[in-house]
Amino acid sequence: MFDLLALFLAGLSLFFTGLAGVRAQLTLMSGRRLRRMLARSTGHPVTATLLGAAAGAISQSASAVAFILSGMVSSGLLAKRRALMVVAASNIGTAVLIFLASIDLRLAILFMIGLTGLAINFRVAPRLGPLFGVIFAIGLLFFGLDMMKQGFAPLPRMKGFLDFAAFLQSWDLAALLLGIAGRMVIQSSSAIGVIALALQNAGIFTELQAMLVICGCGPGVALAGLFLSSGTIQGASRQIVLFQGLINLVAGLALGLVLIADNALGLVDLPGHLAAAVPDPSLRIALVYLATMALAWLCGVAALPVAERLLNRIEPPTQSEDISRPAYLEDEALTIPEAATALADREQRRLLDLQIQLLDCVRPDRTDARYDDPQALHDGMTRLLGELRAYLGELVNRELDRQTAADVLRLERRLDQLEALERSLHDFTAIHAGVAPEGRARQILTGLTESASLMLLTLAELWASGDALEAEMLLKMTSDRGEMMEQMRRTYRAGSEETPEQDSAVFYATSLFERIVWLCRQVAQSLPVAGGRDAA
């Protein structure tokens, strides 16, 4: 028994490792060209349905498809609504296993892990490294699921399980509960379907009870998704997993309760009608499994118009996701480079606004900013910087006139400066957590924060107005502060009674402040002002 438990826990660990790897590697692959390709392949309901059904058939687990898609949504590769269409259809694909008896993908999974792992370690085709990383992580995820299934594979043959199943023969609802519990630990609805067939063929369960075991997979998917996604993924990524659970919950409970009510009240005798139409009992069980999965798909399709609104209430998007989503960048504008450069400029202006909000998070008289989590702001801006860099990279490869080419180069240089400014501000705000709320160190840090905030606000006003007087004022504000910071450090050191940690924080903060001043000046000099090309 302990061997089986160890196998299950090891599989669970590999599953989480693979899931984290999928998200990380997909982030590296989230180029705009790949995104457009995925958008085309999932843009039509028919192609999205076929893609989802194929993914379910190959993976044997719609839950695995949901977790992989959650990584794609998290990395920006796939729009959430399109991911919902694919994950709903993946349920149908899992029925292939029931009709084909069994498909063992372990050998293919081992080859997948082995070949991609060797390619990564020996640096075969380095340009394909992120793709190899994705395939390797997906292999780990599937291998973990397979180990979890192996851990409970002997369950139907165990005497205790058989005695327990026999004890439940007179209680139809127990079969539904058994399906729920089994799906939670085995992590594959198709595997539960095979177990239900085995129990029915062995005469341990009636045909109705075997059908109810299959119906229990729906609630089991929902509970397993809650467990596996709890604390590991959040926001839009978790919404994909919750959506998969909800549609399976509705489909499984609806069909299961209909079968129980029909049997108790003798209304229609659904199993009897099915037996008259399909003589083979195993085929009847398989058809019930297919009906359950098809009902889950129909629930998903019916819920699509309201799914995003409902999921946003159940699992609100994280601040990081909201921040990282570009507000102005449009792929269609790339065909008109002049318009694309204007949009990139507006997105960079938004990036500066987010940096102001980052500093507001630690200001004593902070404003009611939209975002209030420094780490979420940092994570979101890091991804937004990647989006901007990819967008400008696409522009560079277009046919540009001399002026537009100069504008793109100026935007790229400014993006480097904004990226360095964001990192410096993030490090600067992080110092606040280690400084005591009272004392000279806190006073100095508060003064530096207010000065940095004033500079950033002035920079934002200059960006919006292009006023030459504001440009001149900002250049004076951002003149060399090295001597002033050194004087501040000497004065602080002379009368300091703080701890060494507080002293170190003050010295680091003053160094970062100097860098922030210099970077604000660099950004200001890249901005066009009235009567001139830039603020220099």
Coordinates of C-alpha atoms in Angstrom, one line a residue:
M1 CA 0.0 0.0 0.0
F2 CA 2.9 2.3 0.8
D3 CA 4.4 1.6 -2.6
L4 CA 1.3 2.8 -4.3
L5 CA 1.1 5.9 -2.1
A6 CA 4.8 6.7 -2.9
L7 CA 4.0 6.2 -6.6
F8 CA 1.1 8.6 -6.4
L9 CA 3.0 11.3 -4.5
A10 CA 5.9 11.1 -6.9
G11 CA 3.5 11.4 -9.8
L12 CA 1.9 14.4 -8.1
S13 CA 5.3 16.1 -7.7
L14 CA 6.2 15.5 -11.4
F15 CA 2.8 16.8 -12.5
F16 CA 3.4 20.1 -10.6
T17 CA 7.0 20.3 -11.9
G18 CA 5.8 19.8 -15.5
L19 CA 3.0 22.3 -15.0
A20 CA 5.4 25.0 -13.8
G21 CA 7.8 24.1 -16.7
V22 CA 5.1 24.5 -19.3
R23 CA 4.2 28.0 -18.1
A24 CA 7.8 29.1 -17.9
Q25 CA 8.8 27.7 -21.3
L26 CA 5.7 29.0 -23.0
T27 CA 6.5 32.5 -21.7
L28 CA 9.8 32.3 -23.6
M29 CA 7.9 31.3 -26.8
S30 CA 5.2 34.0 -26.6
G31 CA 6.2 35.8 -29.8
R32 CA 3.7 37.6 -31.8
R33 CA 4.1 35.3 -34.8
L34 CA 3.3 32.2 -32.8
R35 CA 0.4 34.0 -31.1
R36 CA -1.1 34.9 -34.5
M37 CA -0.7 31.2 -35.6
L38 CA -2.5 30.0 -32.6
A39 CA -5.2 32.6 -33.0
R40 CA -5.8 31.4 -36.6
S41 CA -6.0 27.8 -35.6
T42 CA -8.5 28.5 -32.8
G43 CA -10.3 31.4 -34.4
H44 CA -13.2 29.3 -35.8
P45 CA -15.4 27.3 -33.5
V46 CA -15.1 24.2 -35.8
T47 CA -11.3 24.2 -35.8
A48 CA -11.2 25.0 -32.1
T49 CA -13.5 22.0 -31.5
L50 CA -11.4 19.7 -33.6
L51 CA -8.2 20.8 -32.0
G52 CA -9.7 20.3 -28.5
A53 CA -11.0 16.8 -29.4
A54 CA -7.7 15.8 -30.8
A55 CA -5.9 17.1 -27.7
G56 CA -8.2 15.1 -25.4
A57 CA -7.8 11.9 -27.5
I58 CA -4.0 12.2 -27.4
S59 CA -3.6 13.1 -23.8
Q60 CA -6.4 10.8 -22.4
S61 CA -7.1 13.5 -19.9
A62 CA -9.1 16.7 -20.4
S63 CA -7.7 18.0 -17.1
A64 CA -4.2 17.8 -18.6
V65 CA -5.4 19.8 -21.6
A66 CA -6.9 22.4 -19.3
F67 CA -3.6 22.8 -17.3
I68 CA -1.6 23.1 -20.5
L69 CA -4.0 25.7 -21.9
S70 CA -3.8 27.6 -18.6
G71 CA -0.1 28.0 -19.2
M72 CA -0.8 29.3 -22.7
V73 CA -3.2 31.8 -21.4
S74 CA -0.8 32.9 -18.6
S75 CA 2.0 33.4 -21.1
G76 CA -0.2 35.4 -23.5
L77 CA 0.0 32.8 -26.3
L78 CA -3.8 32.1 -26.4
A79 CA -6.8 34.3 -25.7
K80 CA -8.9 33.1 -22.8
R81 CA -12.1 32.8 -24.7
R82 CA -10.5 30.6 -27.4
A83 CA -8.9 28.5 -24.7
L84 CA -12.3 27.9 -23.2
M85 CA -13.6 26.6 -26.6
V86 CA -10.7 24.2 -26.9
V87 CA -10.9 22.8 -23.3
A88 CA -14.7 22.2 -23.6
A89 CA -14.1 20.1 -26.8
S90 CA -11.2 18.1 -25.2
N91 CA -13.8 16.2 -23.1
I92 CA -15.1 14.5 -26.3
G93 CA -11.7 13.3 -27.3
T94 CA -11.1 11.4 -24.1
A95 CA -13.9 9.0 -25.2
V96 CA -11.6 7.5 -27.8
L97 CA -9.9 5.4 -25.1
I98 CA -13.2 3.8 -24.1
F99 CA -14.0 2.8 -27.7
L100 CA -10.5 1.6 -28.5
A101 CA -10.2 -0.4 -25.3
S102 CA -6.9 1.0 -24.1
I103 CA -4.1 3.2 -25.4
D104 CA -0.8 3.1 -23.6
L105 CA 1.1 6.3 -24.1
R106 CA 3.9 5.6 -21.6
L107 CA 6.4 4.6 -24.3
A108 CA 5.7 7.8 -26.3
I109 CA 5.9 9.9 -23.1
L110 CA 9.3 8.4 -22.2
F111 CA 10.6 9.1 -25.7
M112 CA 9.3 12.6 -25.4
I113 CA 11.1 13.2 -22.1
G114 CA 14.3 11.4 -23.2
L115 CA 14.8 13.0 -26.6
T116 CA 13.9 16.6 -25.6
G117 CA 15.9 16.3 -22.4
L118 CA 19.0 15.2 -24.4
A119 CA 18.4 18.0 -26.9
I120 CA 18.3 20.6 -24.2
N121 CA 21.4 19.3 -22.3
F122 CA 23.5 18.9 -25.4
R123 CA 22.2 22.2 -26.9
V124 CA 20.9 20.6 -30.1
A125 CA 19.4 23.4 -32.3
P126 CA 19.6 26.2 -29.6
R127 CA 17.1 28.3 -31.4
L128 CA 14.5 25.5 -30.7
G129 CA 15.4 25.4 -27.0
P130 CA 12.1 26.9 -25.7
L131 CA 10.1 24.5 -27.9
F132 CA 12.1 21.5 -26.6
G133 CA 11.5 22.9 -23.1
V134 CA 7.8 23.0 -23.6
I135 CA 7.7 19.4 -24.9
F136 CA 9.9 18.2 -22.1
A137 CA 7.7 19.9 -19.5
I138 CA 4.5 18.5 -21.1
G139 CA 6.2 15.0 -21.0
L140 CA 6.8 15.4 -17.3
L141 CA 3.2 16.5 -16.7
F142 CA 1.9 13.4 -18.6
F143 CA 4.4 11.2 -16.9
G144 CA 3.2 12.5 -13.5
L145 CA -0.4 11.8 -14.4
D146 CA 0.5 8.3 -15.6
M147 CA 2.3 7.6 -12.3
M148 CA -0.7 8.7 -10.4
K149 CA -2.9 6.4 -12.5
Q150 CA -0.4 3.5 -11.9
G151 CA -0.6 4.1 -8.2
F152 CA -4.2 3.3 -8.2
A153 CA -4.3 0.8 -11.1
P154 CA -4.4 -2.3 -8.9
L155 CA -7.4 -0.8 -7.0
P156 CA -10.1 -2.7 -9.0
R157 CA -8.3 -6.0 -8.2
M158 CA -7.8 -5.5 -4.5
K159 CA -10.0 -7.7 -2.4
G160 CA -10.9 -4.8 -0.1
F161 CA -12.1 -2.7 -3.0
L162 CA -14.1 -5.6 -4.5
D163 CA -15.7 -6.2 -1.1
F164 CA -16.5 -2.5 -0.8
A165 CA -18.0 -2.4 -4.3
A166 CA -20.1 -5.4 -3.6
F167 CA -21.3 -3.8 -0.4
L168 CA -22.5 -0.8 -2.4
Q169 CA -24.4 -2.8 -5.0
S170 CA -27.8 -2.0 -3.5
W171 CA -27.1 1.7 -3.2
D172 CA -27.0 3.5 -6.6
L173 CA -25.9 6.9 -5.2
A174 CA -22.8 5.2 -3.8
A175 CA -21.7 4.4 -7.4
L176 CA -21.8 8.1 -8.2
L177 CA -19.8 8.9 -5.1
L178 CA -17.3 6.1 -6.0
G179 CA -16.8 7.7 -9.5
I180 CA -16.2 11.1 -7.8
A181 CA -13.6 9.7 -5.4
G182 CA -12.0 7.6 -8.1
R183 CA -11.6 10.5 -10.6
M184 CA -10.1 12.7 -7.9
V185 CA -7.2 10.3 -7.3
I186 CA -6.7 8.6 -10.7
Q187 CA -6.8 11.9 -12.7
S188 CA -8.3 10.4 -15.9
S189 CA -12.0 10.1 -16.7
S190 CA -11.2 7.6 -19.4
A191 CA -9.4 5.4 -16.9
I192 CA -12.5 5.5 -14.6
G193 CA -14.5 4.5 -17.7
V194 CA -12.3 1.5 -18.1
I195 CA -12.7 0.6 -14.4
A196 CA -16.5 0.9 -14.7
L197 CA -16.4 -1.5 -17.6
A198 CA -14.4 -3.9 -15.7
L199 CA -16.7 -3.8 -12.6
Q200 CA -19.7 -4.3 -14.8
N201 CA -18.2 -7.2 -16.8
A202 CA -17.2 -8.9 -13.6
G203 CA -20.8 -8.7 -12.3
I204 CA -19.8 -6.6 -9.3
F205 CA -21.8 -3.6 -10.5
T206 CA -25.0 -3.5 -12.4
E207 CA -25.0 -1.7 -15.7
L208 CA -26.8 1.3 -14.1
Q209 CA -24.1 1.5 -11.4
A210 CA -21.3 1.4 -14.0
M211 CA -23.0 4.3 -15.8
L212 CA -23.2 6.2 -12.5
V213 CA -19.5 5.6 -11.8
I214 CA -18.9 7.3 -15.1
C215 CA -21.2 10.2 -14.3
G216 CA -19.3 10.7 -11.1
C217 CA -16.3 11.7 -13.1
G218 CA -17.8 15.1 -13.7
P219 CA -17.9 16.3 -10.1
G220 CA -14.5 14.5 -9.6
V221 CA -13.0 16.6 -12.4
A222 CA -14.2 19.8 -10.6
L223 CA -12.8 18.7 -7.2
A224 CA -9.5 17.5 -8.6
G225 CA -9.1 20.8 -10.5
L226 CA -9.7 22.8 -7.3
F227 CA -7.1 20.7 -5.5
L228 CA -4.4 20.8 -8.2
S229 CA -4.8 24.5 -9.0
S230 CA -5.1 25.7 -5.5
G231 CA -2.1 27.8 -4.6
T232 CA -0.3 27.0 -7.9
I233 CA -2.0 29.2 -10.5
Q234 CA -4.2 32.2 -10.2
G235 CA -6.4 34.6 -12.3
A236 CA -7.1 33.8 -15.9
S237 CA -4.9 30.7 -15.8
R238 CA -7.0 29.1 -13.0
Q239 CA -10.2 30.2 -14.8
I240 CA -9.5 27.7 -17.5
V241 CA -9.2 24.8 -15.0
L242 CA -12.3 26.0 -13.1
F243 CA -14.3 26.2 -16.4
Q244 CA -13.3 22.6 -17.2
G245 CA -14.5 21.6 -13.7
L246 CA -17.7 23.5 -13.8
I247 CA -18.9 22.1 -17.2
N248 CA -18.0 18.5 -16.1
L249 CA -19.7 19.0 -12.8
V250 CA -23.0 20.1 -14.4
A251 CA -22.8 17.4 -17.1
G252 CA -22.0 14.6 -14.7
L253 CA -24.5 15.5 -12.0
A254 CA -27.3 16.2 -14.5
L255 CA -26.9 12.8 -16.2
G256 CA -26.3 11.0 -13.0
L257 CA -29.3 12.4 -11.2
V258 CA -31.5 11.8 -14.2
L259 CA -30.5 8.1 -14.2
I260 CA -31.1 7.8 -10.4
A261 CA -34.5 9.5 -10.6
D262 CA -35.5 7.4 -13.6
N263 CA -34.5 4.2 -11.8
A264 CA -36.2 5.1 -8.6
L265 CA -39.5 6.4 -10.1
G266 CA -39.6 4.1 -13.2
L267 CA -40.3 7.0 -15.5
V268 CA -38.7 6.2 -18.8
D269 CA -36.3 3.2 -18.2
L270 CA -33.4 4.8 -20.0
P271 CA -31.1 1.8 -19.5
G272 CA -33.8 -0.5 -20.9
H273 CA -34.3 1.6 -24.0
L274 CA -30.5 1.8 -24.5
A275 CA -30.2 -2.0 -24.1
A276 CA -32.9 -2.5 -26.8
A277 CA -31.0 -0.3 -29.2
V278 CA -27.4 -1.5 -28.4
P279 CA -27.1 -5.2 -27.6
D280 CA -23.4 -5.0 -26.4
P281 CA -23.2 -4.0 -22.7
S282 CA -19.7 -2.7 -23.0
L283 CA -20.7 -0.5 -26.0
R284 CA -23.6 0.8 -23.9
I285 CA -21.2 1.9 -21.2
A286 CA -19.0 3.5 -23.7
L287 CA -21.9 5.4 -25.2
V288 CA -22.9 6.7 -21.8
Y289 CA -19.3 7.9 -21.3
L290 CA -19.4 9.7 -24.7
A291 CA -22.8 11.2 -23.8
T292 CA -21.4 12.6 -20.5
M293 CA -18.4 14.1 -22.3
A294 CA -20.6 15.5 -25.1
L295 CA -22.9 17.0 -22.6
A296 CA -19.9 18.7 -20.9
W297 CA -18.9 20.1 -24.3
L298 CA -22.5 21.4 -24.9
C299 CA -22.5 23.0 -21.5
G300 CA -19.2 24.7 -22.3
V301 CA -20.5 26.0 -25.7
A302 CA -23.8 27.2 -24.0
A303 CA -21.9 29.0 -21.3
L304 CA -19.4 30.8 -23.5
P305 CA -21.4 34.0 -23.8
V306 CA -21.4 34.5 -20.0
A307 CA -18.4 32.3 -19.0
E308 CA -15.8 35.1 -18.9
R309 CA -18.0 37.3 -16.7
L310 CA -18.8 34.4 -14.4
L311 CA -15.2 33.3 -14.1
N312 CA -14.0 36.8 -13.4
R313 CA -16.3 36.8 -10.4
I314 CA -15.3 33.4 -9.2
E315 CA -11.6 33.9 -9.8
P316 CA -10.8 37.5 -10.5
P317 CA -7.8 38.2 -12.8
T318 CA -4.7 39.1 -11.0
Q319 CA -3.2 42.6 -11.1
S320 CA -0.2 41.2 -12.9
E321 CA -2.3 39.9 -15.7
D322 CA -4.2 43.1 -16.1
I323 CA -1.0 45.2 -16.1
S324 CA 0.8 42.9 -18.6
R325 CA -2.0 43.2 -21.2
P326 CA -1.1 45.9 -23.8
A327 CA -3.6 48.6 -24.0
Y328 CA -2.6 50.2 -27.3
L329 CA -0.5 47.7 -29.3
E330 CA -2.4 46.3 -32.3
D331 CA -1.0 43.7 -34.8
E332 CA -3.1 45.3 -37.6
A333 CA -1.2 48.6 -37.2
L334 CA 2.1 46.9 -38.1
T335 CA 1.1 47.3 -41.7
I336 CA 1.2 51.1 -41.2
P337 CA 4.6 51.6 -39.5
E338 CA 3.9 55.3 -38.7
A339 CA 0.7 54.3 -36.8
A340 CA 2.5 51.5 -35.1
T341 CA 5.2 53.8 -33.8
A342 CA 2.5 56.1 -32.4
L343 CA 0.9 53.2 -30.6
A344 CA 4.2 52.0 -29.2
D345 CA 4.8 55.5 -27.9
R346 CA 1.5 55.5 -26.1
E347 CA 2.2 52.1 -24.6
Q348 CA 5.5 53.3 -23.3
R349 CA 3.7 56.3 -21.8
R350 CA 1.4 53.8 -20.0
L351 CA 4.5 52.0 -18.8
L352 CA 5.7 55.2 -17.2
D353 CA 2.2 55.7 -15.5
L354 CA 2.6 52.1 -14.1
Q355 CA 6.0 53.0 -12.7
I356 CA 4.5 56.0 -11.0
Q357 CA 2.0 53.7 -9.4
L358 CA 4.8 51.4 -8.3
L359 CA 6.3 54.3 -6.4
D360 CA 2.9 55.2 -5.0
C361 CA 2.7 51.8 -3.3
V362 CA 5.3 53.0 -0.7
R363 CA 4.5 56.7 -0.4
P364 CA 3.1 57.8 2.9
D365 CA 0.5 60.0 1.2
R366 CA -0.2 57.6 -1.6
T367 CA -3.0 58.3 -4.0
D368 CA -5.8 55.9 -4.8
A369 CA -4.0 54.2 -7.6
R370 CA -5.5 51.4 -9.6
Y371 CA -2.8 48.9 -8.6
D372 CA -1.4 48.6 -5.1
D373 CA 0.8 45.5 -5.1
P374 CA 4.5 46.3 -5.9
Q375 CA 5.3 42.7 -6.9
A376 CA 2.3 42.4 -9.2
L377 CA 3.3 45.7 -10.8
H378 CA 6.9 44.5 -11.3
D379 CA 5.8 41.1 -12.7
G380 CA 3.2 42.7 -15.0
M381 CA 5.6 45.4 -16.3
T382 CA 8.3 42.8 -16.9
R383 CA 5.9 41.0 -19.3
L384 CA 4.7 44.3 -20.8
L385 CA 8.3 45.2 -21.6
G386 CA 8.6 41.9 -23.4
E387 CA 5.5 42.7 -25.4
L388 CA 6.8 46.1 -26.4
R389 CA 10.2 44.7 -27.3
A390 CA 8.6 42.1 -29.6
Y391 CA 6.4 44.7 -31.2
L392 CA 9.3 47.0 -32.0
G393 CA 11.2 44.0 -33.3
E394 CA 8.4 43.3 -35.8
L395 CA 8.5 47.0 -36.8
V396 CA 12.3 46.9 -37.5
N397 CA 11.7 44.1 -40.0
R398 CA 9.3 46.2 -42.0
E399 CA 10.1 48.5 -44.9
L400 CA 10.6 51.9 -43.2
D401 CA 11.3 55.3 -44.5
R402 CA 14.2 57.2 -42.9
Q403 CA 12.1 59.2 -40.4
T404 CA 10.1 56.1 -39.3
A405 CA 13.3 54.1 -38.9
A406 CA 14.8 56.8 -36.7
D407 CA 11.6 56.9 -34.6
V408 CA 11.7 53.1 -34.1
L409 CA 15.4 53.3 -33.0
R410 CA 14.5 56.1 -30.6
L411 CA 11.6 54.0 -29.2
E412 CA 14.0 51.0 -28.7
R413 CA 16.5 53.2 -26.9
R414 CA 13.8 54.7 -24.7
L415 CA 12.5 51.2 -23.9
D416 CA 15.9 50.2 -22.6
Q417 CA 15.9 53.2 -20.4
L418 CA 12.4 52.5 -19.2
E419 CA 13.3 48.9 -18.4
A420 CA 16.3 50.1 -16.4
L421 CA 14.2 52.7 -14.6
E422 CA 11.6 50.0 -13.7
R423 CA 14.2 47.7 -12.2
S424 CA 15.7 50.6 -10.2
L425 CA 12.3 51.6 -8.9
H426 CA 11.4 48.0 -8.0
D427 CA 14.7 47.7 -6.0
F428 CA 14.1 51.1 -4.5
T429 CA 10.6 50.2 -3.3
A430 CA 11.8 46.9 -1.9
I431 CA 14.1 48.8 0.5
H432 CA 11.1 50.2 2.3
A433 CA 10.2 46.7 3.7
G434 CA 13.5 46.5 5.6
V435 CA 13.6 50.0 7.0
A436 CA 12.1 50.7 10.5
P437 CA 8.9 52.8 10.4
E438 CA 10.6 55.4 12.6
G439 CA 14.0 57.0 12.7
R440 CA 16.5 58.8 10.5
A441 CA 16.7 56.1 7.9
R442 CA 12.9 56.2 7.4
Q443 CA 13.0 60.0 7.1
I444 CA 15.7 60.0 4.4
L445 CA 13.9 57.2 2.5
T446 CA 10.6 59.1 2.6
G447 CA 12.3 62.2 1.3
L448 CA 13.9 60.4 -1.5
T449 CA 10.7 58.7 -2.4
E450 CA 8.8 62.0 -2.6
S451 CA 11.5 63.5 -4.8
A452 CA 11.5 60.5 -7.1
S453 CA 7.7 60.7 -7.4
L454 CA 7.8 64.4 -8.2
M455 CA 10.3 63.7 -11.0
L456 CA 8.3 60.9 -12.5
L457 CA 5.1 63.0 -12.4
T458 CA 6.9 65.9 -14.1
L459 CA 8.2 63.5 -16.7
A460 CA 4.7 62.2 -17.4
E461 CA 3.4 65.8 -17.8
L462 CA 6.2 66.6 -20.2
W463 CA 5.4 63.4 -22.2
A464 CA 1.8 64.5 -22.5
S465 CA 2.3 68.2 -23.2
G466 CA 5.7 68.5 -24.9
D467 CA 6.1 71.9 -23.3
A468 CA 9.6 73.4 -23.6
L469 CA 9.4 75.1 -20.2
E470 CA 8.5 71.8 -18.5
A471 CA 11.4 70.2 -20.4
E472 CA 13.8 72.8 -19.1
M473 CA 12.5 72.5 -15.5
L474 CA 12.8 68.7 -15.6
L475 CA 16.4 68.8 -16.9
K476 CA 17.3 71.1 -14.0
M477 CA 15.5 68.7 -11.6
T478 CA 17.5 65.8 -13.0
S479 CA 20.9 67.4 -13.0
D480 CA 23.8 65.5 -11.4
R481 CA 22.9 64.6 -7.7
G482 CA 26.1 62.8 -6.9
E483 CA 27.6 65.5 -4.7
M484 CA 24.2 66.0 -2.9
M485 CA 23.8 62.2 -2.2
E486 CA 27.4 62.0 -0.9
Q487 CA 26.8 64.9 1.4
M488 CA 23.6 63.2 2.6
R489 CA 25.5 59.9 3.3
R490 CA 28.2 61.7 5.2
T491 CA 25.7 63.6 7.4
Y492 CA 23.7 60.5 8.0
R493 CA 26.9 58.5 8.9
A494 CA 28.1 61.2 11.3
G495 CA 25.1 61.0 13.7
S496 CA 23.8 57.5 12.9
E497 CA 22.6 55.3 15.7
E498 CA 20.8 52.9 13.4
T499 CA 21.7 49.2 12.9
P500 CA 24.1 48.2 10.2
E501 CA 21.1 46.9 8.1
Q502 CA 19.5 50.3 8.3
D503 CA 22.7 52.1 7.3
S504 CA 23.2 49.7 4.4
A505 CA 19.6 50.4 3.3
V506 CA 20.2 54.2 3.3
F507 CA 23.4 53.9 1.3
Y508 CA 21.8 51.6 -1.3
A509 CA 18.7 53.9 -1.5
T510 CA 20.8 57.0 -2.2
S511 CA 22.7 55.1 -5.0
L512 CA 19.5 53.9 -6.5
F513 CA 18.1 57.5 -6.3
E514 CA 21.1 58.8 -8.3
R515 CA 20.4 56.2 -11.0
I516 CA 16.7 57.0 -11.1
V517 CA 17.5 60.7 -11.5
W518 CA 19.9 59.9 -14.4
L519 CA 17.4 57.6 -16.1
C520 CA 14.6 60.1 -15.8
R521 CA 16.9 62.6 -17.6
Q522 CA 17.6 60.1 -20.3
V523 CA 13.9 59.5 -21.0
A524 CA 13.2 63.2 -20.9
Q525 CA 15.8 63.8 -23.5
S526 CA 14.2 61.3 -25.9
L527 CA 10.8 63.2 -25.8
P528 CA 9.8 65.6 -28.6
V529 CA 9.1 69.1 -27.3
A530 CA 7.6 72.2 -28.8
G531 CA 10.1 73.9 -31.1
G532 CA 12.5 71.0 -31.2
R533 CA 12.9 67.3 -32.0
D534 CA 13.6 66.3 -28.4
A535 CA 14.2 67.7 -24.9
A536 CA 18.0 67.7 -25.1

